[in-house]
Coordinates of C-alpha atoms and ligand atoms in Angstrom, one line a residue:
M143 CA 4.8 18.5 -16.6
K144 CA 1.5 16.7 -17.1
H145 CA -0.6 16.8 -13.9
V146 CA -4.0 15.8 -12.6
R147 CA -6.7 18.5 -12.9
G148 CA -9.7 19.8 -11.0
P149 CA -10.4 21.3 -7.6
L150 CA -9.9 19.8 -4.2
C151 CA -13.1 18.7 -2.6
T152 CA -13.1 18.8 1.2
V153 CA -15.7 16.7 3.0
D154 CA -16.3 17.7 6.6
L155 CA -17.9 14.8 8.4
G156 CA -18.7 16.7 11.6
G157 CA -20.7 19.5 9.9
Q158 CA -21.8 17.2 7.0
T159 CA -20.7 19.8 4.5
A160 CA -18.4 19.9 1.5
E161 CA -16.6 22.7 -0.2
T162 CA -14.3 22.9 -3.2
A163 CA -11.1 24.9 -3.6
E164 CA -9.0 25.6 -6.8
I165 CA -5.5 24.3 -6.3
D166 CA -4.1 24.7 -9.8
E167 CA -0.7 26.1 -8.6
L168 CA -0.2 23.1 -6.3
L169 CA -1.2 20.7 -9.1
E170 CA 1.4 22.1 -11.5
S171 CA 4.1 21.3 -9.0
F172 CA 2.8 18.1 -7.4
L173 CA 1.6 15.9 -10.3
G174 CA -1.2 14.0 -8.6
G175 CA -1.6 10.8 -6.5
R176 CA 0.9 10.4 -3.7
A177 CA 2.8 13.7 -4.3
L178 CA -0.4 15.7 -4.2
G179 CA -1.8 13.8 -1.2
T180 CA 1.5 14.2 0.7
K181 CA 1.8 17.9 0.0
L182 CA -1.8 18.5 1.1
A183 CA -1.4 16.2 4.2
H184 CA 1.8 17.8 5.2
D185 CA 0.3 21.3 5.0
R186 CA -3.2 20.5 6.4
I187 CA -2.9 17.8 9.0
P188 CA -1.6 19.1 12.4
F189 CA 1.8 17.5 13.1
D190 CA 0.5 16.2 16.4
A191 CA -2.8 14.8 15.1
D192 CA -4.1 11.6 16.7
P193 CA -4.3 9.1 13.7
L194 CA -7.7 8.0 15.1
G195 CA -8.9 11.5 15.9
A196 CA -11.1 13.9 14.0
E197 CA -8.1 16.1 13.1
N198 CA -6.5 13.3 11.0
R199 CA -7.4 13.6 7.3
L200 CA -7.4 11.3 4.3
F201 CA -6.6 12.4 0.8
F202 CA -7.8 10.3 -2.1
A203 CA -6.1 11.2 -5.4
T204 CA -5.5 10.0 -8.9
G205 CA -2.9 11.2 -11.4
P206 CA -2.7 12.4 -15.0
L207 CA -2.2 8.8 -16.3
Q208 CA -5.7 7.8 -15.3
H209 CA -6.6 9.8 -18.5
S210 CA -4.6 7.4 -20.7
T211 CA -5.9 4.1 -22.2
M212 CA -2.6 2.5 -21.2
S213 CA -1.9 -0.7 -19.1
F214 CA -0.6 -0.2 -15.6
T215 CA -2.8 2.8 -14.8
G216 CA -5.7 1.1 -12.9
R217 CA -4.5 2.4 -9.6
M218 CA -5.0 5.3 -7.1
S219 CA -3.5 6.6 -3.9
V220 CA -4.7 7.6 -0.4
T221 CA -2.6 9.5 2.2
G222 CA -3.1 10.1 5.9
V223 CA -1.5 9.5 9.3
S224 CA -1.2 5.8 9.9
P225 CA -2.5 4.3 13.2
L226 CA 0.0 1.5 12.7
T227 CA 3.2 3.5 12.2
D228 CA 2.1 6.8 13.6
G229 CA 3.7 8.5 10.6
L230 CA 2.5 10.0 7.4
L231 CA 1.8 7.3 4.9
S232 CA 0.4 6.7 1.4
S233 CA -1.3 3.5 0.4
N234 CA -2.0 2.4 -3.2
A235 CA -4.7 0.1 -4.6
G236 CA -5.5 -1.4 -8.0
G237 CA -8.9 -2.4 -9.4
F238 CA -11.3 -0.2 -11.2
L239 CA -11.9 2.8 -8.9
S240 CA -9.3 5.3 -10.4
R241 CA -11.2 6.1 -13.6
N242 CA -14.6 6.3 -11.8
F243 CA -12.9 8.7 -9.3
T244 CA -11.8 11.0 -12.2
G245 CA -15.5 11.2 -13.3
T246 CA -16.2 13.3 -10.2
G247 CA -14.0 16.1 -11.7
Y248 CA -11.9 16.5 -8.5
S249 CA -8.2 16.2 -8.4
A250 CA -8.4 15.0 -4.8
V251 CA -11.0 14.4 -2.2
E252 CA -10.1 15.2 1.4
I253 CA -12.0 13.5 4.3
T254 CA -11.8 15.4 7.6
G255 CA -13.7 15.5 11.0
E256 CA -15.8 12.7 12.5
S257 CA -19.4 11.7 11.9
D258 CA -21.7 11.1 14.9
E259 CA -23.3 8.2 13.1
L260 CA -22.1 5.5 10.7
V261 CA -22.5 7.0 7.2
I262 CA -21.8 6.4 3.5
V263 CA -20.4 9.5 1.7
H264 CA -21.6 9.9 -1.9
V265 CA -19.2 12.1 -3.9
T266 CA -20.4 13.0 -7.4
D267 CA -19.7 15.8 -9.9
E268 CA -22.9 17.4 -8.6
G269 CA -21.9 17.5 -4.9
V270 CA -21.6 15.4 -1.8
E271 CA -24.4 13.6 0.2
F272 CA -24.3 11.8 3.5
E273 CA -26.4 8.7 4.1
P274 CA -26.8 7.3 7.6
V275 CA -26.4 3.5 7.5
P276 CA -26.8 2.2 11.1
D277 CA -27.9 -1.2 9.7
L278 CA -24.5 -1.7 8.1
E279 CA -22.7 -1.7 11.4
E280 CA -20.1 -4.6 11.4
A281 CA -21.2 -5.6 7.9
T282 CA -18.5 -7.3 5.8
V283 CA -17.0 -5.6 2.8
F284 CA -18.9 -7.8 0.4
E285 CA -22.3 -7.2 2.3
T286 CA -21.6 -3.4 2.1
C287 CA -20.8 -3.6 -1.6
E288 CA -24.1 -5.5 -2.2
Y289 CA -26.1 -2.9 -0.3
I290 CA -24.6 -0.1 -2.4
E291 CA -25.2 -1.9 -5.6
D292 CA -28.8 -2.7 -4.6
E293 CA -29.7 0.7 -3.2
H294 CA -27.7 3.0 -5.5
G295 CA -27.0 0.9 -8.6
L296 CA -23.2 1.5 -8.1
K297 CA -20.9 -1.4 -8.6
S298 CA -18.0 -2.0 -6.2
E299 CA -15.7 -0.3 -8.8
H300 CA -17.2 3.0 -7.6
T301 CA -16.6 2.4 -3.9
V302 CA -14.1 2.3 -1.1
V303 CA -15.4 0.3 1.8
I304 CA -14.3 -0.8 5.2
G305 CA -15.2 -4.0 7.0
P306 CA -15.5 -4.8 10.7
G307 CA -11.7 -4.5 10.9
G308 CA -11.9 -0.8 10.0
E309 CA -14.9 -0.1 12.2
N310 CA -13.2 -1.8 15.2
Q311 CA -10.1 0.3 14.5
V312 CA -7.8 -2.7 14.0
R313 CA -4.4 -0.9 13.4
F314 CA -3.8 -2.7 10.2
A315 CA -7.4 -2.5 8.7
S316 CA -7.4 -1.9 5.0
I317 CA -9.7 0.2 2.8
M318 CA -11.1 -2.1 0.1
T319 CA -12.2 -1.2 -3.4
S320 CA -13.6 -3.2 -6.3
K321 CA -14.5 -5.7 -3.4
E322 CA -11.1 -7.5 -3.2
R323 CA -8.5 -4.8 -4.0
A324 CA -6.9 -3.2 -0.9
F325 CA -5.4 0.0 0.1
G326 CA -3.7 -2.4 2.4
R327 CA -0.7 -1.2 4.3
G328 CA -0.7 1.1 7.3
G329 CA -4.3 0.8 8.7
L330 CA -6.0 3.7 6.9
G331 CA -9.2 1.6 7.1
A332 CA -9.1 2.2 10.8
V333 CA -8.9 6.0 10.1
L334 CA -12.2 5.8 8.1
G335 CA -13.6 3.6 10.9
A336 CA -12.7 6.2 13.6
K337 CA -14.4 8.8 11.4
N338 CA -17.6 6.6 11.3
V339 CA -17.4 6.3 7.5
K340 CA -18.5 2.8 6.2
A341 CA -18.0 3.6 2.6
I342 CA -17.4 6.4 0.0
T343 CA -18.8 6.2 -3.5
F344 CA -17.4 8.2 -6.5
D345 CA -19.4 8.8 -9.6
G346 CA -19.9 11.4 -12.4
D347 CA -19.2 12.5 -15.9
S348 CA -17.0 15.5 -15.3
T349 CA -13.6 14.2 -16.3
H350 CA -11.0 16.9 -17.2
E351 CA -9.1 15.7 -20.2
V352 CA -5.3 15.3 -20.0
E353 CA -3.6 14.6 -23.3
I354 CA -1.3 11.6 -23.1
P355 CA 1.3 11.1 -25.9
P356 CA 1.2 8.1 -28.3
V357 CA 4.0 6.2 -26.4
Q358 CA 1.1 5.0 -24.3
M359 CA -0.1 2.7 -27.1
E360 CA 3.4 1.2 -27.6
I361 CA 3.5 0.4 -23.9
H362 CA 0.0 -1.0 -23.9
G363 CA 0.8 -3.2 -27.0
E364 CA 3.9 -4.6 -25.4
A365 CA 2.0 -5.3 -22.1
A366 CA -0.6 -7.2 -24.1
K367 CA 1.9 -9.3 -26.1
A368 CA 4.4 -9.9 -23.3
D369 CA 5.1 -13.5 -22.5
H370 CA 5.6 -12.9 -18.8
P371 CA 5.4 -15.4 -15.9
M372 CA 3.3 -12.9 -13.9
K373 CA 0.5 -13.4 -16.4
R374 CA 0.3 -16.9 -15.2
S375 CA 0.9 -16.8 -11.5
G376 CA 1.1 -13.0 -10.7
T377 CA 3.4 -12.1 -7.8
T378 CA 3.4 -15.7 -6.5
T379 CA 5.9 -16.4 -9.3
M380 CA 8.5 -15.3 -6.7
T381 CA 7.7 -18.0 -4.1
E382 CA 9.9 -20.9 -5.2
F383 CA 12.7 -18.6 -6.3
A384 CA 12.8 -16.6 -3.0
N385 CA 12.7 -19.9 -1.1
M386 CA 15.7 -21.2 -3.1
V387 CA 17.8 -18.1 -2.3
E388 CA 16.7 -18.1 1.4
A389 CA 14.7 -14.9 1.4
L390 CA 11.3 -16.4 2.3
P391 CA 10.5 -15.7 6.0
S392 CA 9.2 -18.8 7.6
Y393 CA 7.9 -19.8 11.1
Y394 CA 7.6 -16.2 12.3
F395 CA 10.9 -15.2 10.8
S396 CA 12.9 -17.9 12.6
E397 CA 13.9 -19.5 9.2
L398 CA 14.6 -18.2 5.7
S399 CA 13.2 -21.1 3.7
F400 CA 10.1 -23.3 4.0
E401 CA 10.0 -27.1 3.2
G402 CA 6.4 -26.8 2.2
A403 CA 6.9 -24.0 -0.4
E404 CA 5.8 -26.2 -3.3
G405 CA 2.3 -26.5 -1.8
I406 CA 1.8 -22.7 -1.6
G407 CA 4.0 -21.5 -4.5
G408 CA 3.3 -20.1 -8.0
D409 CA 2.4 -23.4 -9.5
A410 CA -0.1 -24.2 -6.7
V411 CA -1.7 -20.8 -7.2
A412 CA -1.7 -21.1 -11.0
E413 CA -3.6 -24.5 -10.6
K414 CA -6.3 -22.7 -8.7
K415 CA -6.6 -19.7 -11.1
Y416 CA -9.8 -20.1 -13.0
K417 CA -10.0 -16.9 -15.1
K418 CA -8.0 -13.8 -16.1
G419 CA -7.9 -11.0 -13.6
T420 CA -6.9 -7.4 -14.2
C421 CA -7.2 -3.7 -13.2
S422 CA -8.8 -0.9 -15.3
A423 CA -7.3 -0.7 -18.8
C424 CA -4.5 -3.1 -18.0
A425 CA -3.6 -5.7 -20.6
F426 CA -0.8 -7.2 -18.4
A427 CA -3.6 -8.8 -16.3
C428 CA -1.5 -10.2 -13.4
K429 CA -4.3 -10.6 -10.9
L430 CA -5.3 -14.0 -9.6
P431 CA -8.9 -15.0 -9.3
T432 CA -8.7 -18.5 -7.7
R433 CA -11.2 -21.2 -7.0
D434 CA -10.9 -24.5 -5.1
E435 CA -13.3 -26.9 -6.9
E436 CA -13.6 -29.3 -4.0
S437 CA -14.7 -26.7 -1.4
G438 CA -16.2 -24.1 -3.7
L439 CA -14.0 -21.5 -2.1
E440 CA -13.3 -18.5 -4.4
T441 CA -11.1 -15.5 -3.7
E442 CA -8.8 -13.1 -5.6
G443 CA -5.2 -14.0 -4.8
P444 CA -3.4 -14.9 -2.6
E445 CA -0.5 -12.6 -3.7
Y446 CA 3.0 -13.6 -2.9
E447 CA 3.2 -11.5 0.3
T448 CA 0.0 -13.2 1.6
V449 CA 1.5 -16.6 0.7
M450 CA 4.5 -15.7 2.9
A451 CA 2.5 -14.2 5.9
F452 CA -0.3 -16.9 6.1
G453 CA 1.8 -19.7 4.5
S454 CA 5.5 -20.1 5.2
N455 CA 5.5 -17.6 8.1
S456 CA 2.6 -19.4 9.8
G457 CA 3.8 -22.9 8.9
V458 CA 1.0 -23.6 6.5
D459 CA 1.8 -25.6 3.3
D460 CA -1.6 -25.9 1.6
I461 CA -2.6 -23.1 -0.8
V462 CA -6.4 -23.7 -0.1
D463 CA -5.8 -22.8 3.6
V464 CA -4.0 -19.6 2.5
M465 CA -6.8 -18.8 0.1
K466 CA -9.2 -19.0 3.0
S467 CA -7.1 -16.6 5.1
N468 CA -7.0 -14.3 2.1
K469 CA -10.7 -14.3 1.7
L470 CA -11.4 -13.7 5.3
C471 CA -9.0 -10.7 5.3
D472 CA -10.8 -9.3 2.2
E473 CA -14.3 -9.7 3.8
Y474 CA -13.3 -8.2 7.1
G475 CA -11.0 -5.5 5.6
L476 CA -7.6 -6.4 7.0
D477 CA -4.1 -6.0 5.4
T478 CA -3.1 -9.6 4.7
I479 CA 0.7 -9.0 5.4
S480 CA 0.2 -7.4 8.8
A481 CA -2.7 -9.8 9.8
G482 CA -0.7 -12.9 8.7
D483 CA 2.5 -11.8 10.5
T484 CA 0.6 -10.9 13.6
V485 CA -1.2 -14.3 13.6
A486 CA 2.2 -15.9 13.0
A487 CA 3.5 -14.1 16.1
Y488 CA 0.7 -15.6 18.2
L489 CA 1.4 -19.1 16.7
A490 CA 5.0 -18.7 17.7
S491 CA 4.1 -17.8 21.2
E492 CA 1.7 -20.8 21.5
D493 CA 3.9 -23.2 19.5
E494 CA 0.9 -23.7 17.1
F495 CA 2.4 -23.3 13.7
G496 CA 0.3 -24.9 11.0
N497 CA -2.9 -24.9 13.0
V498 CA -5.2 -23.6 10.2
D499 CA -8.5 -23.7 12.2
L500 CA -6.8 -21.5 14.9
I501 CA -5.5 -19.2 12.2
H502 CA -8.9 -18.6 10.6
D503 CA -10.5 -18.2 14.0
L504 CA -7.8 -15.6 14.9
V505 CA -8.5 -13.5 11.8
E506 CA -12.1 -13.3 12.7
K507 CA -11.3 -12.5 16.3
I508 CA -8.9 -9.7 15.3
A509 CA -11.6 -8.1 13.0
Y510 CA -14.2 -8.1 15.8
R511 CA -11.6 -7.5 18.6
E512 CA -12.8 -10.6 20.4
G513 CA -10.7 -12.2 23.1
V514 CA -7.1 -12.4 22.2
G515 CA -8.0 -10.8 18.9
D516 CA -8.4 -7.5 20.8
T517 CA -4.7 -7.7 21.7
L518 CA -3.5 -8.9 18.2
A519 CA -5.5 -6.1 16.6
E520 CA -2.9 -3.7 17.9
G521 CA -0.1 -5.2 15.7
I522 CA 3.2 -6.8 16.6
D523 CA 5.0 -3.7 17.6
R524 CA 2.6 -3.0 20.4
V525 CA 2.0 -6.6 21.7
H526 CA 5.2 -8.5 21.1
D527 CA 6.3 -8.2 24.7
D528 CA 2.9 -9.6 25.9
L529 CA 3.4 -12.5 23.5
G530 CA 7.0 -13.0 24.4
V531 CA 8.2 -12.9 20.8
E532 CA 10.7 -10.6 18.9
N533 CA 9.5 -7.4 17.4
W534 CA 9.5 -8.1 13.6
T535 CA 8.5 -4.6 12.4
V536 CA 10.0 -1.4 11.2
K537 CA 8.4 1.8 12.4
G538 CA 5.6 -0.4 13.7
M539 CA 4.8 -2.0 10.3
E540 CA 5.0 -5.8 9.9
F541 CA 7.5 -7.2 7.3
P542 CA 6.7 -8.5 3.9
A543 CA 8.8 -11.2 2.3
H544 CA 12.1 -10.5 0.4
D545 CA 14.1 -10.9 3.6
G546 CA 16.7 -8.3 4.3
R547 CA 19.0 -10.7 6.1
T548 CA 19.7 -12.2 2.6
L549 CA 19.0 -9.2 0.5
N550 CA 21.0 -6.6 2.4
G551 CA 20.1 -3.6 0.1
Q552 CA 16.4 -4.4 0.6
G553 CA 17.1 -4.5 4.3
L554 CA 18.5 -0.9 4.2
A555 CA 15.4 0.1 2.1
F556 CA 13.1 -1.4 4.8
A557 CA 15.0 0.7 7.4
T558 CA 14.9 4.0 5.5
S559 CA 11.3 3.8 4.3
N560 CA 9.1 6.4 5.8
R561 CA 6.3 3.9 5.6
G562 CA 8.0 1.2 7.6
A563 CA 8.7 -2.3 6.5
D564 CA 7.2 -2.1 3.1
H565 CA 8.8 -3.7 0.0
M566 CA 7.1 -1.4 -2.5
Y567 CA 8.5 1.8 -1.1
A568 CA 11.9 1.4 -2.8
E569 CA 11.5 -2.1 -4.3
F570 CA 15.3 -2.8 -4.1
Y571 CA 14.8 -6.6 -4.1
P572 CA 14.7 -7.2 -7.9
Y573 CA 18.2 -5.8 -8.1
E574 CA 19.5 -8.4 -5.6
Y575 CA 17.7 -11.6 -6.6
P576 CA 18.5 -10.5 -9.4
L577 CA 15.4 -10.0 -11.7
V578 CA 17.1 -7.2 -13.7
D579 CA 19.8 -7.2 -16.4
A580 CA 23.2 -8.2 -15.1
E581 CA 24.8 -4.8 -15.5
D582 CA 22.1 -3.3 -13.2
A583 CA 22.3 -6.1 -10.6
F584 CA 23.9 -6.0 -7.1
D585 CA 25.4 -8.7 -4.9
K586 CA 23.0 -9.6 -2.2
E587 CA 25.5 -9.1 0.6
G588 CA 26.6 -5.8 1.9
L589 CA 25.7 -2.2 1.1
E590 CA 28.5 -1.1 -1.3
N591 CA 27.1 1.4 -3.8
K592 CA 23.6 0.7 -2.7
P593 CA 22.5 3.8 -0.8
P594 CA 22.3 6.0 -3.9
K595 CA 20.3 3.3 -5.7
V596 CA 17.9 3.0 -2.8
I597 CA 17.4 6.8 -3.1
E598 CA 16.8 6.7 -6.8
L599 CA 14.3 3.9 -6.4
E600 CA 12.5 5.6 -3.6
N601 CA 12.2 8.7 -5.7
V602 CA 11.1 7.0 -8.9
N603 CA 8.5 5.0 -7.0
A604 CA 7.2 8.2 -5.5
I605 CA 6.7 9.4 -9.0
K606 CA 5.0 6.2 -10.1
D607 CA 2.6 6.5 -7.1
S608 CA 1.8 10.0 -8.2
G609 CA 1.4 9.3 -11.9
V610 CA -0.3 6.9 -10.9
L611 CA 1.5 4.0 -12.4
C612 CA 1.6 0.4 -11.2
K613 CA 5.0 -0.7 -10.0
F614 CA 4.7 -3.9 -12.1
S615 CA 5.3 -1.7 -15.1
R616 CA 9.0 -2.0 -14.2
D617 CA 10.0 -3.9 -17.5
F618 CA 8.0 -1.5 -19.7
I619 CA 8.6 2.1 -18.4
T620 CA 12.1 3.3 -19.2
P621 CA 13.2 6.7 -17.9
E622 CA 12.7 8.0 -21.5
R623 CA 9.2 6.7 -21.6
L624 CA 8.4 8.2 -18.2
E625 CA 9.7 11.6 -19.5
S626 CA 7.5 11.3 -22.5
L627 CA 4.4 10.2 -20.6
L628 CA 4.7 13.0 -18.1
D629 CA 6.2 15.6 -20.4
A630 CA 9.1 16.3 -17.9
D631 CA 12.8 15.8 -17.6
Y632 CA 13.7 12.5 -15.7
D633 CA 16.0 14.4 -13.3
D634 CA 13.2 16.8 -12.5
L635 CA 10.9 13.9 -11.9
L636 CA 13.4 12.3 -9.5
E637 CA 13.8 15.6 -7.7
L638 CA 10.0 15.8 -7.2
G639 CA 10.1 12.2 -6.0
G640 CA 12.8 13.2 -3.5
E641 CA 10.7 16.2 -2.4
V642 CA 7.8 13.8 -1.6
V643 CA 10.1 11.5 0.5
S644 CA 11.5 14.6 2.3
L645 CA 8.0 16.0 3.0
E646 CA 7.0 12.6 4.6
R647 CA 10.2 12.6 6.5
H648 CA 9.7 16.2 7.7
F649 CA 6.2 15.5 8.9
N650 CA 7.3 12.4 10.7
N651 CA 10.3 14.2 12.3
Q652 CA 7.8 16.6 13.9
R653 CA 6.2 13.5 15.4
G654 CA 9.5 12.4 16.9
F655 CA 10.9 10.1 14.2
D656 CA 14.6 10.2 13.7
R657 CA 17.6 7.9 13.0
S658 CA 16.7 5.6 15.9
D659 CA 13.6 4.6 13.9
D660 CA 15.5 3.7 10.8
T661 CA 16.4 0.2 12.0
V662 CA 15.8 -3.4 11.2
P663 CA 15.7 -6.2 13.9
Y664 CA 18.8 -7.9 12.5
E665 CA 22.5 -7.3 11.6
I666 CA 23.4 -6.0 8.1
P667 CA 27.1 -5.6 7.3
E668 CA 28.2 -1.9 7.3
F669 CA 24.6 -0.8 8.1
E670 CA 25.4 2.4 10.0
R671 CA 27.8 3.5 7.3
G672 CA 25.2 2.8 4.6
L673 CA 22.6 4.8 6.6
A674 CA 25.0 7.8 7.0
E675 CA 25.7 7.7 3.3
Y676 CA 21.9 7.6 2.6
Y677 CA 21.3 10.7 4.8
E678 CA 24.2 12.6 3.2
E679 CA 23.0 11.9 -0.3
R680 CA 19.5 13.0 0.7
G681 CA 20.8 16.2 2.2
W682 CA 19.4 15.3 5.6
N683 CA 21.0 15.6 9.0
D684 CA 23.0 12.7 10.3
D685 CA 20.3 12.1 12.9
G686 CA 17.8 11.2 10.1
T687 CA 16.0 14.6 10.2
V688 CA 15.3 17.1 7.4
P689 CA 17.3 20.3 8.0
D690 CA 15.5 23.2 9.6
G691 CA 14.0 25.7 7.2
R692 CA 13.6 23.3 4.3
F693 CA 9.9 23.2 4.9
S694 CA 7.9 25.8 6.7
G695 CA 6.0 25.6 10.0
D696 CA 6.2 23.6 13.2
T697 CA 2.4 23.1 13.3
A698 CA 0.2 23.1 10.2
A699 CA -3.3 23.4 11.4
P700 CA -5.4 24.7 8.5
A701 CA -7.5 27.8 9.0
D702 CA -10.8 26.0 9.5
D703 CA -9.6 23.9 12.4
Ligands
LIG969 S1 0.1 -5.0 -13.7 FE1 -1.4 -6.2 -12.4 S2 -1.6 -5.0 -10.5 FE2 -0.7 -3.6 -12.1 S3 -2.4 -2.5 -13.0 FE3 -2.0 -4.4 -14.3 S4 -3.3 -6.0 -13.5 FE4 -3.3 -4.3 -11.9

């Protein structure tokens, strides 16, 4: 099997030291990206770690495919314990960081401990330096990127940065890279904030070569030539379609379609798109740099999920208002899905849907934890009782679109996901809309034959997150091509994907997660039977736990703690 190469670099913020360790054996079994990060996190973070404490660790990792020249590989992964879900979680971002990260020569960079003062950590192929940056306290993501470029000549493609959201430990703060690309889900920006790390830069020329077979050129050529709607309007291509089949959450999940969808849909976004946008090496170029000529507002996106959270779910029908919310989240470093849904929860409690001035004010208040923003910064799971609204989360994570009340298999996938309500964990929805060939499609209703498919998709997505491959490669990466790219049997890859899911599950079981957490806040026909089938197929216990003895240890504190 191809795998990422290079030692693990461990950065200890408390002692301001760094050391490297050869982990070749681990790399041979765990590919890279999410698989590598999950294995390291499982074995090196104490099971009872406080997500916002010094003992939590973050693992940044790329995969072998970052050594290709192929489309769909401009991504990388970070893993740690989430302050939003309280479970082990990997988050994935596009942009241009992944190849600059490989230049450091490390397979993974581990961030542990806690700094006494706000710092930027500079990771290069020659070592690690710590720069105190008290003047950057509460600086926005864009201001911080400007500082790094001015002072160090490093563009934002070399950086991960947090905004005020991360510094103020908003539970859904993102880690931003390439300015506007987000490791969005699960609040790992708050973990960096708790560790007093404003930014990390990655730079160097010590790439370890990994030979990638010629099929990469075929895939790249097809991606370049494809006449695909995502090239025009990215993920927002989904909006009108999801609205039509009643899978577009609206008015804080009280409705499944939105009368103002046209004003925030794919056509509205395409009208505002003013140039091509992409990630490193990707000819598919699905990103959405948008500009409103009248106000001069520029942002990247909004993506479909942002259109849902700050559009239909907040009762907003003008794309420019959604663009503004998107831009604020990027500047402050907040996950647009969780931020938008949480704002929508507040709008529901105050009967203020569509009040765009209030929405934009709330985003700022959340980032700085001012007034009611301090409450909302905790996320819906922790504050829904105070607001008097229903708890629209799974494992504490706010929902994306692709509503499981209509797409029942996606509903099951939201429930089983170790990450909580995240559509990219299994990505079942294309099979139910359907956006796949008829013979692969499923009826929207019910769970018949769906649990094994949920498992297969969870496993293959774990491999894509480890490769690291963008999920939008769906139409281009067949099982045979994946085998060829990674020089491994497809079934063996699925088995490794399953191992990653089980490692996450095992870690979370030690923190108290079980079947009672695998739920959704609505009825799905035959749900309990589907869940039982899922556990059986996974080889887990009927209570949603991984059988004793499959993984070692009840506590996993590493030797240096
Ligand atoms: S398909 Fe889109 S998101 Fe994926 S790597 Fe290419 S440009 Fe980035």
